XYZ file of C-alpha atoms in Angstrom:
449
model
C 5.964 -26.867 14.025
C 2.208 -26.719 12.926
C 2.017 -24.412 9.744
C -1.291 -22.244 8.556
C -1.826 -22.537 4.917
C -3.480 -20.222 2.737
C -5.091 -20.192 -0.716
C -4.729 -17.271 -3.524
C -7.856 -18.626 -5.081
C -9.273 -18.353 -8.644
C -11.920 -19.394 -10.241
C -13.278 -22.640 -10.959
C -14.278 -22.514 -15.015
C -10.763 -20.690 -15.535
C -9.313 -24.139 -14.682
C -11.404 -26.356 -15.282
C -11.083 -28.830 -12.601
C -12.585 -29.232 -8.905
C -12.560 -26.888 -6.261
C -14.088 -26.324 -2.779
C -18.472 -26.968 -3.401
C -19.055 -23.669 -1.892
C -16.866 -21.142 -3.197
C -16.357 -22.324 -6.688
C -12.589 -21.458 -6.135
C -9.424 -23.394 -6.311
C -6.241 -23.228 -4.463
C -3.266 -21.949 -6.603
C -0.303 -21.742 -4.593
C 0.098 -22.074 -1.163
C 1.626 -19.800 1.330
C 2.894 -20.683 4.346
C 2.321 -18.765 7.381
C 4.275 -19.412 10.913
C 5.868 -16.489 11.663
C 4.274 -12.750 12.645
C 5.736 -11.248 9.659
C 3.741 -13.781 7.701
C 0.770 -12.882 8.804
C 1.278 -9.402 9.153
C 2.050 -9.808 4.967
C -1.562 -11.199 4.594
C -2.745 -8.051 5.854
C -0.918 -5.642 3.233
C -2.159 -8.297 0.266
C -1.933 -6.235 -2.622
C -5.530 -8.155 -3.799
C -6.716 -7.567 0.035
C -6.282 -3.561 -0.360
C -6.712 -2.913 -4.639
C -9.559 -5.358 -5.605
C -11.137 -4.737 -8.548
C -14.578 -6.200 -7.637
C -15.261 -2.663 -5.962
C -16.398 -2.039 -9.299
C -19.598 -3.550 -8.932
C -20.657 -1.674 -6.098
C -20.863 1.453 -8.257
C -22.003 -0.143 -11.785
C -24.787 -1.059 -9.672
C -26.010 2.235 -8.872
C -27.685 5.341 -10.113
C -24.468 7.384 -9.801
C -23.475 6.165 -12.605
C -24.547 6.095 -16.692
C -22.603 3.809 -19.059
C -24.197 3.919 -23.113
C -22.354 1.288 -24.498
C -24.279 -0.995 -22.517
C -27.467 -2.346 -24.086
C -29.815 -5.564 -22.645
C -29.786 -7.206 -25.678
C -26.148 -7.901 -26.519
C -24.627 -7.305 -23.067
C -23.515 -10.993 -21.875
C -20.707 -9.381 -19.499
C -20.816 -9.499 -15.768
C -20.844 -5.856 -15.510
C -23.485 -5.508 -18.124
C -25.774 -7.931 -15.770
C -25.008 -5.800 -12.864
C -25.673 -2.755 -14.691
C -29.321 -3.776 -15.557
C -29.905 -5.383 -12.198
C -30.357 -8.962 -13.732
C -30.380 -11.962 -11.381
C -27.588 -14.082 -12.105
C -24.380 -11.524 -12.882
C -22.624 -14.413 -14.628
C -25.165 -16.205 -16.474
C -22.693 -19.037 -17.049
C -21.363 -21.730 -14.547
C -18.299 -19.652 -13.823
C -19.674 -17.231 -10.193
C -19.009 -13.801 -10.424
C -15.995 -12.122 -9.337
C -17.822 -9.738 -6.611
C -18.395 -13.523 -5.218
C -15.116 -14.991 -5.235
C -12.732 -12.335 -4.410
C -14.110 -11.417 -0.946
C -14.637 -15.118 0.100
C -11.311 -15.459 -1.171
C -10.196 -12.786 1.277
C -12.442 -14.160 3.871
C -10.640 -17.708 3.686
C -7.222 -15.093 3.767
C -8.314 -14.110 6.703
C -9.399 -17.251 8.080
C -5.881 -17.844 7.812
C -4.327 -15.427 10.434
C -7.316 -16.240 12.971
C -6.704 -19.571 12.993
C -2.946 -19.491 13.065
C -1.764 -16.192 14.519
C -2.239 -16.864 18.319
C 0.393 -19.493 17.834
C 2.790 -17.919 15.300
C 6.365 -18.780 16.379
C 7.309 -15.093 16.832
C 5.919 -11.407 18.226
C 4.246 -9.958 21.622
C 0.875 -11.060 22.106
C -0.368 -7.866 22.155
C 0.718 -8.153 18.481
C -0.646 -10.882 17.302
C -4.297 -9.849 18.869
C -3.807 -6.820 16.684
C -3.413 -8.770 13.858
C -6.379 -11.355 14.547
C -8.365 -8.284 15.141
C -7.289 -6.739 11.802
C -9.011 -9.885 9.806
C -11.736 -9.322 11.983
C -12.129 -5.823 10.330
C -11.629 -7.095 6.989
C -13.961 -9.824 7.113
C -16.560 -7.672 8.505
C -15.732 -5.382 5.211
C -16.019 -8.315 2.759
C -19.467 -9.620 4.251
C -20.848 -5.922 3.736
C -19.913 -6.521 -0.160
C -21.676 -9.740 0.102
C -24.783 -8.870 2.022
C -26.046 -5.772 -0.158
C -25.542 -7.746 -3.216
C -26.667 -11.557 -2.565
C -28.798 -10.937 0.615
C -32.482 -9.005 0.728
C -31.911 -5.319 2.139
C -32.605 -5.361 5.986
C -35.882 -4.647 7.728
C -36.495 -5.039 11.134
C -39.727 -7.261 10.547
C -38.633 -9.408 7.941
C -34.424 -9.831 9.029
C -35.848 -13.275 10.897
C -37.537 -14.335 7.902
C -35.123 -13.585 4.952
C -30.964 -15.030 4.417
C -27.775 -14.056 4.281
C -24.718 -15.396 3.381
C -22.881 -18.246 4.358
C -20.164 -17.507 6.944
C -16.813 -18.539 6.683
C -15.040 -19.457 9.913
C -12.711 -22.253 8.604
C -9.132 -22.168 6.099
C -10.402 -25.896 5.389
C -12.164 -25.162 1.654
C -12.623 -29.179 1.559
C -15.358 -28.552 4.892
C -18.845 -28.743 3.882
C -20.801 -25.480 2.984
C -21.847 -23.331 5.810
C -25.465 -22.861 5.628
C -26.918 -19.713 4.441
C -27.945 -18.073 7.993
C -30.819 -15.587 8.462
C -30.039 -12.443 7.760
C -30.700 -11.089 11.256
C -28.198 -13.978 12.580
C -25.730 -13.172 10.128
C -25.940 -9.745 10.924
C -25.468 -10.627 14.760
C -22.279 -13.077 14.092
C -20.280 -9.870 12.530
C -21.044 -7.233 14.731
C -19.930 -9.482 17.271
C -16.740 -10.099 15.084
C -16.112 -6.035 15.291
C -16.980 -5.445 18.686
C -14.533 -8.093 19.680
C -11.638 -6.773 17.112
C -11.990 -3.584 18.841
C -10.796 -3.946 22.158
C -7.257 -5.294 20.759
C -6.392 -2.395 17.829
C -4.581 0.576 18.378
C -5.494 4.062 16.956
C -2.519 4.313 15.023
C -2.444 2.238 12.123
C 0.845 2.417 9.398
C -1.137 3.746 7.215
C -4.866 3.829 6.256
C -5.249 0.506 4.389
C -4.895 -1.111 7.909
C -7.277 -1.122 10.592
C -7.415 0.220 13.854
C -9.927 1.125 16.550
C -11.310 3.729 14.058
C -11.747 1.449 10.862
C -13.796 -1.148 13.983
C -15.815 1.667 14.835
C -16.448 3.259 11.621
C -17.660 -0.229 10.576
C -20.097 -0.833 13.506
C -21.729 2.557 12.490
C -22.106 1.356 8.791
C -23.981 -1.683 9.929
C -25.765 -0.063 12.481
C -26.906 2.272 10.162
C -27.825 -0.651 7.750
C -30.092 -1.989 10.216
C -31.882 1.457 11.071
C -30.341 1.552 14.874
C -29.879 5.157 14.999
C -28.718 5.330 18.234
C -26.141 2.860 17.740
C -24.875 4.320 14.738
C -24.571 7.462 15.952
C -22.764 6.472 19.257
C -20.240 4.695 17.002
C -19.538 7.308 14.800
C -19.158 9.548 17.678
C -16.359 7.094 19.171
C -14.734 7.674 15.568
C -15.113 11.116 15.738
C -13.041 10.990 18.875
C -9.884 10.213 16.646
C -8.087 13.520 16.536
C -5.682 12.264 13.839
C -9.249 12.195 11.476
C -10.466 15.477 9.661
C -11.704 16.871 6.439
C -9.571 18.095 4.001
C -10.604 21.846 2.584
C -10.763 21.373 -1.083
C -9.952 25.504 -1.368
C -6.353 24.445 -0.724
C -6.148 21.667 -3.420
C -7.013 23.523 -6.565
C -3.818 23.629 -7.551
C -2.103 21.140 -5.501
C -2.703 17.669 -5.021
C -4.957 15.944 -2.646
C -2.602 13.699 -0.857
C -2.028 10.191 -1.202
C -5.585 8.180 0.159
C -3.452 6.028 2.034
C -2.226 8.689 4.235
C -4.757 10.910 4.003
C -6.286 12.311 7.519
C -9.844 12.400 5.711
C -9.753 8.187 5.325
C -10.531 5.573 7.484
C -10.243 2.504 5.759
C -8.660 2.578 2.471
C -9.735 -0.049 -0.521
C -9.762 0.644 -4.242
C -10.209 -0.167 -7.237
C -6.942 0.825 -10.160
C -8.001 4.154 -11.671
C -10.943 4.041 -13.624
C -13.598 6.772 -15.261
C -17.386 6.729 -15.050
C -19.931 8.917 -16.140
C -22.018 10.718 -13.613
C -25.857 9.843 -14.094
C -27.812 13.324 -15.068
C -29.714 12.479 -12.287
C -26.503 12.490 -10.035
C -25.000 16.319 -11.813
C -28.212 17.550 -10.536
C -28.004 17.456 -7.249
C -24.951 19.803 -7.573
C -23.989 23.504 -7.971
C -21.705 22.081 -10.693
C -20.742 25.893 -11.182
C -19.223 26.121 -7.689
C -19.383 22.862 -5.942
C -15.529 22.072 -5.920
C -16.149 17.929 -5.778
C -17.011 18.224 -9.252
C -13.883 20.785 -10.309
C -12.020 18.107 -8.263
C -13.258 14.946 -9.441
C -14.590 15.507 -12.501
C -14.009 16.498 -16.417
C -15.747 17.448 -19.391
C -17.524 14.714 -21.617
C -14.880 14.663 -24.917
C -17.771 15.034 -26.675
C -18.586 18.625 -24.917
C -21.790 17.338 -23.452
C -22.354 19.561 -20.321
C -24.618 16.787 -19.217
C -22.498 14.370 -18.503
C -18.826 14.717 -16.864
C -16.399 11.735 -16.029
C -14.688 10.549 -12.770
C -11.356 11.796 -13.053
C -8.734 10.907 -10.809
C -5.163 12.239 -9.947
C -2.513 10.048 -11.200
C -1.203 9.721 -7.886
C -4.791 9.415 -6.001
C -6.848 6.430 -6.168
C -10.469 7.337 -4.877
C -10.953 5.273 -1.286
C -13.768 3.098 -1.821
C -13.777 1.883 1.621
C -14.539 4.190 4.533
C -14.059 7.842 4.749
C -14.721 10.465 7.271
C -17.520 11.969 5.550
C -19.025 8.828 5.543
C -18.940 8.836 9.538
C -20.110 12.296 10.074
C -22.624 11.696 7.635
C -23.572 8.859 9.611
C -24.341 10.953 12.531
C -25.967 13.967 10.683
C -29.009 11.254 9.187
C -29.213 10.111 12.505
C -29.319 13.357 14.395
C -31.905 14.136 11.589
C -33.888 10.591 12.521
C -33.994 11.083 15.618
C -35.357 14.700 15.704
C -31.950 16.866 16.139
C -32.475 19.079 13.003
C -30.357 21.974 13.721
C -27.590 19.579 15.302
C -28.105 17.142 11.309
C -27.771 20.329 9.132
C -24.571 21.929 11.597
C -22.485 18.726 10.354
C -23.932 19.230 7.272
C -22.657 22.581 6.714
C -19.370 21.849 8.474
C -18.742 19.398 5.209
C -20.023 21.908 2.658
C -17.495 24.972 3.829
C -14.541 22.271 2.877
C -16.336 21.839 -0.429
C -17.067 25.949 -1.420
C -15.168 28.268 -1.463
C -16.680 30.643 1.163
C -17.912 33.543 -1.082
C -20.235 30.395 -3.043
C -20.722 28.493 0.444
C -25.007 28.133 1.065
C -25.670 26.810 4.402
C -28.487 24.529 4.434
C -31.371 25.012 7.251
C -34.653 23.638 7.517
C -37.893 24.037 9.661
C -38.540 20.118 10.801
C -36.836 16.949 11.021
C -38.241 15.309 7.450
C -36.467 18.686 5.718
C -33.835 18.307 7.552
C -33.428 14.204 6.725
C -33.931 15.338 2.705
C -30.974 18.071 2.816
C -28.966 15.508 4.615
C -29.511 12.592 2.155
C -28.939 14.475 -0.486
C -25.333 15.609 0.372
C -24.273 12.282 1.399
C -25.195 11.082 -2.358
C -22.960 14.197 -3.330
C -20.378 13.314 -0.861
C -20.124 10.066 -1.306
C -20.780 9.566 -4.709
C -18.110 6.938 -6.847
C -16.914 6.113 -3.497
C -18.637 2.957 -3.418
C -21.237 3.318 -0.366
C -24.220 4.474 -2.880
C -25.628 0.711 -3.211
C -26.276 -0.555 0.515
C -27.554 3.407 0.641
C -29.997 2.582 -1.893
C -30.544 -1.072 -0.476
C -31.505 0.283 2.825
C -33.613 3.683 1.416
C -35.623 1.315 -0.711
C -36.701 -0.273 2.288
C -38.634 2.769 3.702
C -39.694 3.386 0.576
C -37.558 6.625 -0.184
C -35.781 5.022 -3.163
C -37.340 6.075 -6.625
C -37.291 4.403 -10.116
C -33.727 4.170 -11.689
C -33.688 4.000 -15.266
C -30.900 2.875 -17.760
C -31.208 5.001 -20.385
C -29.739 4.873 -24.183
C -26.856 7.406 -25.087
C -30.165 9.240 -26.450
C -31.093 9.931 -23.680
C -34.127 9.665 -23.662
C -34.814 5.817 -24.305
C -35.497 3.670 -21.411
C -33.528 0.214 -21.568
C -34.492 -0.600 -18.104
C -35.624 0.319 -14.607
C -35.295 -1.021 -11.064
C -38.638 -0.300 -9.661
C -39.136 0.735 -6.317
C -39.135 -2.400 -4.104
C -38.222 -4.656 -6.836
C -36.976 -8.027 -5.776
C -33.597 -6.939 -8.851
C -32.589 -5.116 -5.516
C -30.987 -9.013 -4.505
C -29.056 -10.781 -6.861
C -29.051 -14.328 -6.980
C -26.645 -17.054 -5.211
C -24.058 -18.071 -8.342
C -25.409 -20.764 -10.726
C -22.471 -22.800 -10.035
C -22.711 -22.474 -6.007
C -26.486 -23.339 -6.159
C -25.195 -26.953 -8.533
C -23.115 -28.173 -5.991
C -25.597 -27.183 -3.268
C -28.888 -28.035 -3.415
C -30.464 -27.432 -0.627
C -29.175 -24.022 -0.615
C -32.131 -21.708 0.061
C -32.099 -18.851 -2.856
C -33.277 -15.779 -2.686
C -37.045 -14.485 -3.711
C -36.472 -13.738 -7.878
């Protein structure tokens, strides 16, 4: 019987012997897969579904402000990623956003290599399954792309990289080469399109992913890459789910918001273990704090009493869903509705989202007299939507490259002192490949510093 190994990998300079060239991670352990159960277990990994390098998606963005921080002592990875500096580990050891998705890549790797031939289960099973990794590869490489890969432009996608991509369980097989972006880009769109002809609506619960988690995906990229009309067909094939709808936040002031895993307002559930953060100011003003119920939700008062600055504060049975929500999806179509001219048909979804987030006697429904007002109003509630939910950084990525992405500055708990900025079209926007990666391969191209 042929068996499927895979790898819970760790890092290289925590062990301090050799490992695979290319992703500076060694094998610890080895599970066997054969059977469908096996690889069905892959698929509910508890590092798969709660990984804590979601964190880095937010430090990296202006939702956030964190004071202890300060460029001249901060050595930590988060620190680096806070002020936008090239390497995020500065040492030999690659940084953790890094490893853990190519470690779930190679995961993945596993089941479609193996899972056509597992020794048990339909075959309409295991093409569910293979198309599940599909999904979750296509989730990883988003992680990877806005961080170690220049944002996308249509002129300069054929001229710029992005990441190497993993087809193989072999870590011993020599390193992929870094593809252009636009190539890249190609290879896992094809990935989703193909995973979504074999899932099923229905999913056990929202961690797994089924036709809508496929489609929801392809609108992400598609909206990464600035084809409107592809990104709003594909969130209109999510919006066909009838199982999917917003929650109205008037009936959960004084009951719980259910679990995000079962939620109907979640498509694809990842997270991070409950954390807090401190909105930016800039962030707290784009709401109605006084009435806007995301922030009597979601947030808290500073300890200190500062009205400036409130903290993420989550249920102890919630865990916000940094992976793909509902809102996102609509919000997908109401920029491109906007985009594409539509304004009264942007601003209807718009207000659609904002009488689940008022209650009705505060509710202000947005209008506006041309498309550009109309693409402002809309921007600016997906930031409120989406904020701490982890899709703020490829928003910024791709704003920047129209130019609609201001100056961010890290400021002092003063604040009022300036410790850093990411300038508009500043190269900090791409991070660089991991010292140790770039050792081992030399020929590597790296990106524009």
């Amino acid at each position: 019987m042929r068996k499927y190994y895979a790898a819970s990998l760790i890092a290289l300079s925590l062990l301090g012997v050799s490992c695979n060239r290319f992703l500076d991670v060694k094998p610890k352990g080895v599970i066997i897969a054969s059977n469908i159960n096996d690889f069905d277990a892959l698929l509910n990994s508890a590092d798969l579904i709660n990984n804590s390098s979601l964190v880095n998606p937010m430090m990296v963005t202006d939702d956030i402000v964190d004071v202890t921080f300060n460029p001249s002592n901060q050595q930590s990875a988060s620190g680096n990623v806070y002020f936008w500096h090239p390497y995020i580990n500065a040492s030999a050891q690659s940084p953790s956003i890094w490893i853990d998705y190519y470690n779930a890549i190679v995961n993945m790797n596993v089941i479609t290599e193996g899972v056509m031939q597992a020794t048990s289960g339909t075959e309409q099973k295991k093409k569910q399954l293979y198309a599940e990794a599909l999904v979750s590869k296509a989730f990883s490489y988003y992680q990877l792309l806005t961080f170690f890969s220049p944002g996308y432009g249509k002129g300069t996608a054929h001229q710029v990289y992005g990441v190497p991509y993993m087809t193989s369980t072999d870590i011993s097989q020599p390193t992929p080469a870094r593809p252009l972006l636009d190539d890249n880009l190609k290879l896992i769109i094809a990935d989703l399109k193909r995973a979504v002809t074999d899932l099923e609506y229905v999913t056990p619960n929202n961690t797994r992913a089924g036709k809508s988690a496929a489609y929801a995906l392809l609108s992400r990229y598609y909206l990464y890459m600035q084809e409107y009309q592809l990104a709003m067909d594909y969130a209109d094939s999510v919006m066909k789910d009838e199982r999917l709808y917003l929650l109205d936040y008037n009936n959960y002031l004084k009951t719980p918001l259910p679990n995000t895993t079962v939620s109907p307002e979640e498509i694809y559930v990842r997270y991070t273990n409950n954390q807090t953060y401190r909105y930016s100011a800039d962030l707290l003003q784009q709401y109605d704090t006084a009435t806007d119920l995301r922030i009597r939700l979601f947030a808290k008062r500073n300890t200190t009493g500062d009205t400036r600055i409130l903290s993420f504060n989550n249920f102890l049975s919630y865990n916000p869903n940094r992976g793909i929500t509902y809102a996102e999806i609509l919000l997908n179509k109401a920029e491109c509705l906007a985009r594409l001219g539509d304004t009264d048909a942007a601003l209807d979804i718009v207000n659609t989202i904002r009488e689940m987030r008022f209650k009705p006697k505060d509710l202000q429904r947005l209008s506006a007299n041309t498309a550009a007002e109309a693409l402002t109003l809309v921007l600016v509630e997906r930031r409120r939507e989406l904020a701490m939910k982890g899709a703020r950084w490829g928003d910024m990525k791709r704003l920047n490259q129209e130019g609609r992405m201001p100056a961010v500055n890290r400021v002092a708990a003063d604040g009022i002192t300036v410790l850093g900025t990411l300038k508009p079209g500043s190269l900090q926007y791409t991070f660089q490949i991991p010292l140790q990666v770039q050792a081992f391969n030399k020929d590597m191209p790296l990106n524009q510093q």
